[in-house]
PDB file of C-alpha atoms and ligand atoms in Angstrom:
ATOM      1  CA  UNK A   1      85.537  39.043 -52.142  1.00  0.00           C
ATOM      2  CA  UNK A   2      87.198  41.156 -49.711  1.00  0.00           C
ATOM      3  CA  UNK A   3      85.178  42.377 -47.002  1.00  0.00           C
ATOM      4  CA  UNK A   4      84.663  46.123 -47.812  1.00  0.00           C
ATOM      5  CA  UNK A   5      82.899  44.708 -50.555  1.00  0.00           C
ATOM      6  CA  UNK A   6      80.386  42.890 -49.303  1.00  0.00           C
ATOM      7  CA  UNK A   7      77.327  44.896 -49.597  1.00  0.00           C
ATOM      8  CA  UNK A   8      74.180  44.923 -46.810  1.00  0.00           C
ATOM      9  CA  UNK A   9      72.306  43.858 -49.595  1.00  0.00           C
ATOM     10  CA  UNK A  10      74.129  40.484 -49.747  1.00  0.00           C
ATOM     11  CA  UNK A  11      73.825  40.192 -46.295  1.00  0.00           C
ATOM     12  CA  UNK A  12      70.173  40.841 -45.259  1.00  0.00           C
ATOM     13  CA  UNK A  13      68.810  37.210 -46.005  1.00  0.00           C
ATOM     14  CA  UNK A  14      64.920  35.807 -46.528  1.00  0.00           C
ATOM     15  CA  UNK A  15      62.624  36.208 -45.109  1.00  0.00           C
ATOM     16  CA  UNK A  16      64.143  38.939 -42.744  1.00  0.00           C
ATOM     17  CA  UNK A  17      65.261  40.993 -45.997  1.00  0.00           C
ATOM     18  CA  UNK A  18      62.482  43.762 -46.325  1.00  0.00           C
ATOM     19  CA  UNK A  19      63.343  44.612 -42.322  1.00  0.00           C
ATOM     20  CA  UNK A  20      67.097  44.139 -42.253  1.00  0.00           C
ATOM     21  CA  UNK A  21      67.101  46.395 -45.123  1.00  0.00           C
ATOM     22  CA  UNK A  22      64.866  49.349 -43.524  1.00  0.00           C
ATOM     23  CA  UNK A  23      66.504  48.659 -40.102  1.00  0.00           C
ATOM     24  CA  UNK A  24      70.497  49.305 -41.626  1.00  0.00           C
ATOM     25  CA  UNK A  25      69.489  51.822 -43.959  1.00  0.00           C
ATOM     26  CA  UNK A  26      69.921  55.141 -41.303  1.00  0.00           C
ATOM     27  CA  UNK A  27      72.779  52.899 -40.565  1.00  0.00           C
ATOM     28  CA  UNK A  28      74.671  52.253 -43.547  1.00  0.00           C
ATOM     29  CA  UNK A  29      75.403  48.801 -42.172  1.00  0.00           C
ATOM     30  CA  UNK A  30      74.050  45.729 -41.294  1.00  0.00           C
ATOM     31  CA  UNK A  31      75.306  44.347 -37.707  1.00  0.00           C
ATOM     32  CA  UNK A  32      74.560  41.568 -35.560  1.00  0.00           C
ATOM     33  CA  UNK A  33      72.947  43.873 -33.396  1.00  0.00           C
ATOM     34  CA  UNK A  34      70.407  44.608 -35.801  1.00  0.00           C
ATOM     35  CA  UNK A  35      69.442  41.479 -36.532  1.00  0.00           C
ATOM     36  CA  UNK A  36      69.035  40.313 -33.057  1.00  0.00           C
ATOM     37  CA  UNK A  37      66.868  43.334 -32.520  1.00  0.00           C
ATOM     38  CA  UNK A  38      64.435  42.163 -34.825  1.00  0.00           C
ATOM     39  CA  UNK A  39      64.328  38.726 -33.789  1.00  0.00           C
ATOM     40  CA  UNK A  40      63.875  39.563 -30.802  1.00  0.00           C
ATOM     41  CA  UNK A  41      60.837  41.826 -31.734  1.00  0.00           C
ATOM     42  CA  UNK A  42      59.165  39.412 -33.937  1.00  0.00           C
ATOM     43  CA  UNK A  43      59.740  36.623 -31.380  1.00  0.00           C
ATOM     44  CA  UNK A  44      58.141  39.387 -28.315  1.00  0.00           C
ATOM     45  CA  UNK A  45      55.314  40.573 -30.225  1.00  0.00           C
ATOM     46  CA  UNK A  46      54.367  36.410 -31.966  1.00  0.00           C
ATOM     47  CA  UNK A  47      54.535  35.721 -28.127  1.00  0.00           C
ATOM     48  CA  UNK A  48      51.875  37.955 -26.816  1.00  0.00           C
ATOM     49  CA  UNK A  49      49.523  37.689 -29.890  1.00  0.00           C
ATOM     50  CA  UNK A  50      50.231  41.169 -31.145  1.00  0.00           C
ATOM     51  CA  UNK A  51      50.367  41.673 -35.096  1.00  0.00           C
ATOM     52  CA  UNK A  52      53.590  44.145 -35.689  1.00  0.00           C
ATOM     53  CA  UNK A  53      54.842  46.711 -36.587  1.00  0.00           C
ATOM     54  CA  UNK A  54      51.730  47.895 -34.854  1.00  0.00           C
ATOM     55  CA  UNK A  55      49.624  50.688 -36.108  1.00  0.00           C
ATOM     56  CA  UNK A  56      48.303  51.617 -32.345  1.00  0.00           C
ATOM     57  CA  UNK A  57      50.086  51.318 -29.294  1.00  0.00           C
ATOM     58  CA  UNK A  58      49.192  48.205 -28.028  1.00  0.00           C
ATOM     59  CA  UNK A  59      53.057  46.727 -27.709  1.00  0.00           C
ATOM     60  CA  UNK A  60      55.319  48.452 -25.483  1.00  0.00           C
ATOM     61  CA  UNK A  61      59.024  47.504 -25.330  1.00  0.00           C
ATOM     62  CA  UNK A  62      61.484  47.953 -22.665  1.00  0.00           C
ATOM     63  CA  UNK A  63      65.088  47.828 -24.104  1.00  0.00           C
ATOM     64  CA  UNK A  64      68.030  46.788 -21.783  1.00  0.00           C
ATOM     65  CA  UNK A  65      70.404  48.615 -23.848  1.00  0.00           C
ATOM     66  CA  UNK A  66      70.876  51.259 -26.441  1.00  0.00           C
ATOM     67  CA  UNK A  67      72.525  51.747 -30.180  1.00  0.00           C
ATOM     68  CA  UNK A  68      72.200  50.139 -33.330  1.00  0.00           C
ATOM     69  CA  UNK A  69      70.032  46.817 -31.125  1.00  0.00           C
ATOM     70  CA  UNK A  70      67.091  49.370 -31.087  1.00  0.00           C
ATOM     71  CA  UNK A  71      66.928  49.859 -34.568  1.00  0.00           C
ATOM     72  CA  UNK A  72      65.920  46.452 -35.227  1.00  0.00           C
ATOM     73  CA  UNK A  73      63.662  46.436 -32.576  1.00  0.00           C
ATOM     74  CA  UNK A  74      62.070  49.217 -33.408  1.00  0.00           C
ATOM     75  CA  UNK A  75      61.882  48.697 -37.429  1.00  0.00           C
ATOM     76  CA  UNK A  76      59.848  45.085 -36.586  1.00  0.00           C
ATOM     77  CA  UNK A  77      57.686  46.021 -33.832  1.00  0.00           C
ATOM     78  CA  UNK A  78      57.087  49.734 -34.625  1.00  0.00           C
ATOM     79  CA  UNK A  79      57.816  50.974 -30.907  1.00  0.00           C
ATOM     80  CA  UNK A  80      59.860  54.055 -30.751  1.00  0.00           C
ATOM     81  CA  UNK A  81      61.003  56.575 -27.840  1.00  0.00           C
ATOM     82  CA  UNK A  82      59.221  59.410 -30.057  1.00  0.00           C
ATOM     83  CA  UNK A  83      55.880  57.017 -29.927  1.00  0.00           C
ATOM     84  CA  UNK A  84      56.037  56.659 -26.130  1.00  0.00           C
ATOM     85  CA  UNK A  85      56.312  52.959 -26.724  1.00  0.00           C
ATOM     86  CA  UNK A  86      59.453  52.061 -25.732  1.00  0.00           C
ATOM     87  CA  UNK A  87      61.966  53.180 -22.903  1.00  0.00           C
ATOM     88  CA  UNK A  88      65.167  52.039 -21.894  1.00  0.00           C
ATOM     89  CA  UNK A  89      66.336  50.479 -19.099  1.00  0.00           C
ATOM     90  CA  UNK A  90      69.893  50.576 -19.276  1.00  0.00           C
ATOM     91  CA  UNK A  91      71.179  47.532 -17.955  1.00  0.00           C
ATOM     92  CA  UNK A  92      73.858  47.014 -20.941  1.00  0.00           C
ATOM     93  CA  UNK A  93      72.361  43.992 -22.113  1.00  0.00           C
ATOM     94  CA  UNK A  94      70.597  42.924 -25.820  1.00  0.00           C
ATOM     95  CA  UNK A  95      67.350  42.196 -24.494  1.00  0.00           C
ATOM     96  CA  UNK A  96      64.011  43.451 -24.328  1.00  0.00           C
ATOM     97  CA  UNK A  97      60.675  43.106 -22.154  1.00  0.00           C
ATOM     98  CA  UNK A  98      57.647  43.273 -24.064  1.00  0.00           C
ATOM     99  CA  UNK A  99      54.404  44.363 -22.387  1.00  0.00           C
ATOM    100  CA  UNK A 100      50.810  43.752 -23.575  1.00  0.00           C
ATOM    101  CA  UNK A 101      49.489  47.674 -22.493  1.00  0.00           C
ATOM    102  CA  UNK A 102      45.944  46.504 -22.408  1.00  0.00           C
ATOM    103  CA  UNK A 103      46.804  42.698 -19.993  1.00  0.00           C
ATOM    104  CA  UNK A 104      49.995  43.647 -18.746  1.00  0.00           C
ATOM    105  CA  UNK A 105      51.262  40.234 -19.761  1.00  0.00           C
ATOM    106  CA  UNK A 106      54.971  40.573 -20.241  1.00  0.00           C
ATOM    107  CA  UNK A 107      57.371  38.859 -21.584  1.00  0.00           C
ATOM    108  CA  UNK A 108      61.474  39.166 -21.630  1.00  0.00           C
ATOM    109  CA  UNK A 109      63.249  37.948 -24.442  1.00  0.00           C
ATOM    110  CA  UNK A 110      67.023  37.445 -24.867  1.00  0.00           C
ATOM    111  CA  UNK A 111      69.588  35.923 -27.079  1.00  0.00           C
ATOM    112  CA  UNK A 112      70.935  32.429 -25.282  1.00  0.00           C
ATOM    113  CA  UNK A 113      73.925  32.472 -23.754  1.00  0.00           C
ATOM    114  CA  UNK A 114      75.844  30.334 -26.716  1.00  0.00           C
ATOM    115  CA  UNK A 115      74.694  31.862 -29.541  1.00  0.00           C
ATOM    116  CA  UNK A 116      77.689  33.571 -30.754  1.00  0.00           C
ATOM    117  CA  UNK A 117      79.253  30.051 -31.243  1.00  0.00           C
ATOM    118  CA  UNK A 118      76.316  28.248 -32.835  1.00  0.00           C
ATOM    119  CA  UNK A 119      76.559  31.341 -34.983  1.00  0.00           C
ATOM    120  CA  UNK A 120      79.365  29.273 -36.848  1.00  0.00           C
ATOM    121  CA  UNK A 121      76.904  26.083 -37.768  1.00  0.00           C
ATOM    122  CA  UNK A 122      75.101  28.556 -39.856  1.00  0.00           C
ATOM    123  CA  UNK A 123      78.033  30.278 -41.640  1.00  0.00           C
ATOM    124  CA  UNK A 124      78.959  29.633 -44.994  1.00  0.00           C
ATOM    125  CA  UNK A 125      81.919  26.935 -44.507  1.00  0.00           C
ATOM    126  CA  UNK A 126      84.731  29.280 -45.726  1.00  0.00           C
ATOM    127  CA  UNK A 127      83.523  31.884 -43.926  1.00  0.00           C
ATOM    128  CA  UNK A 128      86.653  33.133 -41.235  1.00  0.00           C
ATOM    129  CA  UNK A 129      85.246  36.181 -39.137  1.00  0.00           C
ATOM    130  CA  UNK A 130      83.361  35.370 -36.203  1.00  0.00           C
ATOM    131  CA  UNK A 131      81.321  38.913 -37.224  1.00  0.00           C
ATOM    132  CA  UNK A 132      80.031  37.494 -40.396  1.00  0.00           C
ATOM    133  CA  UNK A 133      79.303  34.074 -39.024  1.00  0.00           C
ATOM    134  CA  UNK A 134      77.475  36.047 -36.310  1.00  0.00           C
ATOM    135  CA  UNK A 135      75.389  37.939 -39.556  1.00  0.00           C
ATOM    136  CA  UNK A 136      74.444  34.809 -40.922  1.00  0.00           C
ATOM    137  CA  UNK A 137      73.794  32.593 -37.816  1.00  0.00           C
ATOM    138  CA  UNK A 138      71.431  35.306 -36.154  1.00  0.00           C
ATOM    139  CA  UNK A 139      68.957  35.332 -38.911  1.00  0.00           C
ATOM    140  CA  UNK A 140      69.087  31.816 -40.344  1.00  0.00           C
ATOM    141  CA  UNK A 141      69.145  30.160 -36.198  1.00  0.00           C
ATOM    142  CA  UNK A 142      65.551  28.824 -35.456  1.00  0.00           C
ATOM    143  CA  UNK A 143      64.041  30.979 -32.819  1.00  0.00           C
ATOM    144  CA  UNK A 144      64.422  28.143 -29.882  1.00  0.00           C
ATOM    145  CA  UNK A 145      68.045  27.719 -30.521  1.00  0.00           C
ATOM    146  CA  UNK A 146      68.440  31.255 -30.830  1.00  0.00           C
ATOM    147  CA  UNK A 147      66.276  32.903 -27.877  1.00  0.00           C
ATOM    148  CA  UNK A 148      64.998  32.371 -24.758  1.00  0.00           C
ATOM    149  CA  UNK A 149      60.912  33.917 -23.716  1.00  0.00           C
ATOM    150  CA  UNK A 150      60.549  34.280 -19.844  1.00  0.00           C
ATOM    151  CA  UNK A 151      57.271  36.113 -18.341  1.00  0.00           C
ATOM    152  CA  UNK A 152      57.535  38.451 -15.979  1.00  0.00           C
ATOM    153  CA  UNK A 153      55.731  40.886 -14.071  1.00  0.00           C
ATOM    154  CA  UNK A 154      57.116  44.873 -14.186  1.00  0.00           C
ATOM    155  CA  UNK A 155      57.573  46.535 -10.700  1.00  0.00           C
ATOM    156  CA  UNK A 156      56.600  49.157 -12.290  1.00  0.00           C
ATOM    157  CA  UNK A 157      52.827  48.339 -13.633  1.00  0.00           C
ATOM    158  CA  UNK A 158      53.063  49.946 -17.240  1.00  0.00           C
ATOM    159  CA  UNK A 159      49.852  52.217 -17.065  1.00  0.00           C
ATOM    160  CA  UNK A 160      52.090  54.097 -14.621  1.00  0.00           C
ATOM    161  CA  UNK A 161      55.548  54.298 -17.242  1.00  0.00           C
ATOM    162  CA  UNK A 162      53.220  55.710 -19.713  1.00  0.00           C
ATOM    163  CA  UNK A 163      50.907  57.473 -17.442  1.00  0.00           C
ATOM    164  CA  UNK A 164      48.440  59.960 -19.027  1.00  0.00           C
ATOM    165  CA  UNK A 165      48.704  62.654 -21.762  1.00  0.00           C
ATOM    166  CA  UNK A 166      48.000  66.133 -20.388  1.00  0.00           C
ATOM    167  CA  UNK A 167      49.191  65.810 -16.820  1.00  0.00           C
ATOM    168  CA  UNK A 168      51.471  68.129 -15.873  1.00  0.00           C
ATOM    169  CA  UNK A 169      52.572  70.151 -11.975  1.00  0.00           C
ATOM    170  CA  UNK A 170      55.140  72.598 -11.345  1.00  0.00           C
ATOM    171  CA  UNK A 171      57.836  71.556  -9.150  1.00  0.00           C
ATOM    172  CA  UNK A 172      57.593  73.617  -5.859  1.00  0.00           C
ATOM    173  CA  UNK A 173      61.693  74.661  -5.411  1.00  0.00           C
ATOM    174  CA  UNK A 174      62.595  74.901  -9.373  1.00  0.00           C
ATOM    175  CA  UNK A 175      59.538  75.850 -10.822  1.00  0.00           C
ATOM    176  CA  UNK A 176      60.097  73.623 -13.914  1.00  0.00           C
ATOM    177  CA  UNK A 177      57.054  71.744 -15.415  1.00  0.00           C
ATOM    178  CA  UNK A 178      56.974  68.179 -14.791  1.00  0.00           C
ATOM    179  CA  UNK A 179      54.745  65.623 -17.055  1.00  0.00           C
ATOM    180  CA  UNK A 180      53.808  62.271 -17.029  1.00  0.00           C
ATOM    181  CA  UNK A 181      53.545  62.282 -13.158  1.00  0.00           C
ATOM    182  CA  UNK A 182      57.289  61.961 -12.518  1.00  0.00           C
ATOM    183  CA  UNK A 183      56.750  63.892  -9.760  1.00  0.00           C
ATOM    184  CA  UNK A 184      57.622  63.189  -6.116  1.00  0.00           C
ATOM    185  CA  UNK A 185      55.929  64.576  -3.243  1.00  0.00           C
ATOM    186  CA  UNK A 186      58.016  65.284   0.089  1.00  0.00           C
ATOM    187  CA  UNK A 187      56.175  66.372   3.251  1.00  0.00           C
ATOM    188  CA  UNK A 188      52.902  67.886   1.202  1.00  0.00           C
ATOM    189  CA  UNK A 189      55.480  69.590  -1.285  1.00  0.00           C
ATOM    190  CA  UNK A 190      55.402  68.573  -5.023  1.00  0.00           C
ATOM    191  CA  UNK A 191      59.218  68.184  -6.493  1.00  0.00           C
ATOM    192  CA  UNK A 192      60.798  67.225  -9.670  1.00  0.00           C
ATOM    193  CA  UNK A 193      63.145  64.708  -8.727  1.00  0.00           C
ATOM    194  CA  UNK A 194      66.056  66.658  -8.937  1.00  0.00           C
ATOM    195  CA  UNK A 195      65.033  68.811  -6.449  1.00  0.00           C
ATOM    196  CA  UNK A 196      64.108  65.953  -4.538  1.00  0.00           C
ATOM    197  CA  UNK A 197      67.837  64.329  -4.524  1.00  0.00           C
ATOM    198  CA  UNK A 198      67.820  61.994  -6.910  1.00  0.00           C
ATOM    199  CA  UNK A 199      69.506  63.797 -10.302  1.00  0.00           C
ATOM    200  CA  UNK A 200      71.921  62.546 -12.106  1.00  0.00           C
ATOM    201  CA  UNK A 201      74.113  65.522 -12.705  1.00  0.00           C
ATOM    202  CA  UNK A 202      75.767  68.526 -10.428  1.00  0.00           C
ATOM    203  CA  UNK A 203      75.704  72.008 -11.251  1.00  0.00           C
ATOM    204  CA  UNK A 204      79.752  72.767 -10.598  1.00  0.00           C
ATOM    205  CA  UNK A 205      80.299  75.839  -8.449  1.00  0.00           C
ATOM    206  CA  UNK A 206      82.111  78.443  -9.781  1.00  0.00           C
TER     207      UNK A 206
HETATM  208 ZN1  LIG B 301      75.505  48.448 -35.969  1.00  0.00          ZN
HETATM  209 ZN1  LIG B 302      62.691  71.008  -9.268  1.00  0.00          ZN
END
């Protein structure tokens, strides 16, 4: 079989199946990515007692990364950006920090640092490409071999990431509306914080 075709279908394995399959479908592929995304949801959520993918908004993710690691994520624990339940923290790394939103118990959950070899123990024997190997090994890997749990405690207490619904101030220089009280206040003045110096782009002068 040459590898074009191989379908996702072949490759989304029991008892991950039903997930791999919604998480690559916007996708059109399956990746390792993917799969770690939802391993690492499943093992997040089993970890702070929280049935998923959640109905309510109990479970709150933060992502160290973006792309096609998200979908997974997202598909098993139903957090989403557009559900205020998860946010990234950019840190270009596959791994996530779940939060309990009523405890605040959190937990951070990452692939092992030698996974992508012990991929190959789990690989079909004649199987060549490291990517495939990778395919198989990430969902057939028990979870101990294949992740490591650590608690930790957010800087930033959750309640104030997701802050309240309705909350809303105008900044005092651009007089743009500012919710979820990511507002800073400088000497008495309310500011968004690109008035306040801390944007992350420049308006170029002409
Ligand atoms: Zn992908
Ligand atoms: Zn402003």
């Amino acid at each position: 079989m040459k590898q074009n075709d191989i379908k996702l279908e072949h490759l989304a394995l029991a008892p991950l199946r039903e997930l791999l399959l919604a998480s690559s479908a916007p996708h059109g592929h399956l990746c390792p990515r993917q799969i770690l995304g939802v391993r690492l949801g499943l093992a997040g959520a089993k970890a702070l007692n929280i049935e998923v993918p959640q109905q309510d908004k109990n479970l709150f993710a933060i992502v160290e990364t973006d792309g096609c690691f998200i979908s997974g994520v997202q598909t098993a624990t139903g957090c989403a950006v557009n559900r205020r339940t998860m946010r990234i923290e950019d840190l270009g790394k596959i791994a996530v920090t779940f939060v309990n939103v009523k405890t605040e118990e959190a937990i951070r959950v990452a692939p092992k640092n030698d996974v992508r070899e012990k991929a190959w123990e789990y690989a079909p024997k004649n199987e060549k490409k490291r990517y495939y190997a990778m395919l198989y090994g990430y969902q057939l890997m028990p979870e101990e071999e294949l992740l490591k749990l650590e608690p930790v405690k957010l800087l930033n207490p959750v309640g104030n990431i997701i802050s309240k619904a309705g909350v809303r101030v105008d900044c005092a220089k651009c007089g743009e509306e500012i919710i979820n009280e990511r507002e800073v206040v400088q000497d008495g003045i309310i500011l968004c914080r690109t008035c306040a110096g801390q944007s992350y782009y420049l308006v170029p002068s002409t």
